[in-house]
Amino acid sequence: MGRKLSYGMAINEALHQMMGADERVFILGEDVAKMGGDFGITKGIWEKWPNRIKDTALSESAILGLSCGAAVCGLKPVPEIMFADFLGVCFDQLTNNAAKLNFMYQGKAHCGITVRAVQGGGIRCAYHHSACVESWFMNTPGLVVVCPTTPYEAKGMLISAIKSDNPVLFLEHKTLYNVKGEVPQEMYEIPLYEAEVEREGSDITIVATQIMLDKAHKAADIMAKEGVSVEIIDPRTIYPYDKDTIQKSVAKTGRIILAQEGPKCGGWGAELSAMISEDVFEYLCAPIKRVASLDSPVPYAPVLEDYVLPQLDDLVKTCRELMEY
């Protein structure tokens, strides 16, 4: 491909291209218009389409309520929730309105909104701006939860999400915004619901998302020097997730680590662990392991944030434990 964009600019390009391709697409949220968003992700859109990008009041419930109504009327809203921690404010609109509409009307009416929200720790944003929230929404049938990791994924999956008639929660990690990678200039789609095998291996499988994926690759490099071959899977869509790819990998390696940034209790790693235990238990030659943050809000002090969040050393230690089992 050759051309490199940052994760943030890949999302920006996807928004520009979808705005140009489909006049039903519009954007709304706090400071998204003239300012271009708190992280600059909607930069340049107001200048091109001033009537299709709207600044809103500081009310997440109003943002999502308006979006749901517009989607039912045939538009394609792309609301931004500045920090994913505040999705709790509009939880009812997302889980009771958007997610259930397709089912209630047998697909004759739908709520095709794509909710962009910024999540994750790592930049010292403290308790109310650092959560990873995938697991809050995995128990909501009808809602698609997407966690892109690379700039290539971010652009292709956002385009797929906006084109979908399903409500999609598109979670972007703030520490990835400046990470660069190869991204085609043309519009392209990456299918939802399909995991990606990032690295082939034979001894251990690591399933990891967003910033944990980079830690997984670094852990795999360390373990390779010790003669251990690590396979890495990026689930990309957290719900509904790609069972088949994960199960095939477990059948091959017999060992698995589920690496999530969010708290361990009730996380997406717990769901995958249950699925593996139920469906492919006979292939395991060691216990399923989860590497996650402590069951604590993310603190402000750098030393405490690093203590709470999962680190590379945690992954490496867990790999060694599995090989010694």
Coordinates of N, CA, C and O in Angstrom, one line a residue, residues 13 42 48 66 75 89 97 99 101-102 110 124 137 171-172 190 207 217 232 245-246 258:
E13 N -10.6 10.2 7.6 CA -10.8 9.9 6.2 C -12.0 9.1 5.9 O -12.7 9.4 4.9
T42 N -13.0 14.9 13.7 CA -14.0 15.4 12.7 C -13.4 16.6 12.0 O -14.2 17.4 11.4
K48 N -16.8 21.5 4.7 CA -17.4 20.9 3.5 C -18.9 20.8 3.6 O -19.6 21.0 2.6
L66 N -31.7 11.8 19.7 CA -31.8 12.4 18.4 C -31.4 11.4 17.3 O -32.0 11.3 16.2
L75 N -32.2 8.2 8.0 CA -30.9 8.8 8.0 C -29.8 7.9 8.6 O -30.1 6.9 9.1
V89 N -24.8 7.4 30.6 CA -25.8 8.4 30.6 C -26.9 8.2 29.5 O -28.0 8.5 29.7
N97 N -33.6 1.2 22.9 CA -34.2 1.8 21.7 C -33.4 1.2 20.5 O -34.0 0.5 19.7
A99 N -30.9 -1.0 20.0 CA -30.5 -2.4 19.8 C -31.8 -3.3 19.6 O -31.6 -4.4 19.0
L101 N -34.8 -2.5 18.1 CA -35.7 -2.0 17.1 C -35.9 -3.1 15.9 O -37.0 -3.4 15.5
N102 N -34.7 -3.6 15.4 CA -34.8 -4.6 14.3 C -35.6 -5.8 14.7 O -36.4 -6.3 13.9
H110 N -35.4 -0.2 11.4 CA -34.2 -0.4 12.0 C -33.6 0.9 12.5 O -34.1 2.0 12.2
R124 N -3.3 9.3 31.4 CA -3.5 9.9 32.7 C -4.7 10.8 32.8 O -4.7 12.0 33.2
F137 N -21.6 -3.7 27.2 CA -22.6 -3.8 26.1 C -22.7 -5.2 25.5 O -23.5 -5.4 24.6
L171 N -15.7 1.6 19.2 CA -14.9 2.1 20.3 C -13.5 2.3 19.8 O -12.8 1.4 19.3
E172 N -13.0 3.6 20.0 CA -11.7 4.0 19.5 C -10.8 4.2 20.8 O -11.3 4.7 21.8
I190 N -13.9 -3.5 5.7 CA -13.5 -4.7 6.4 C -14.7 -5.3 7.1 O -15.4 -4.6 7.8
V207 N -5.5 -13.8 22.5 CA -6.5 -13.0 21.9 C -6.4 -11.6 22.6 O -6.5 -11.5 23.8
H217 N 2.2 -8.8 20.7 CA 3.3 -9.0 19.8 C 4.7 -8.9 20.4 O 5.6 -9.7 20.1
I232 N -1.4 -15.0 17.6 CA -2.1 -13.8 18.1 C -3.3 -13.6 17.2 O -3.3 -13.5 16.0
T245 N -12.8 -18.8 14.5 CA -11.3 -18.5 14.4 C -10.6 -18.8 15.7 O -9.5 -19.4 15.8
I246 N -11.3 -18.4 16.8 CA -10.7 -18.6 18.2 C -10.7 -20.1 18.5 O -9.6 -20.6 19.0
L258 N -6.3 -14.6 27.2 CA -7.3 -13.6 26.8 C -6.8 -12.3 27.4 O -6.9 -12.1 28.7

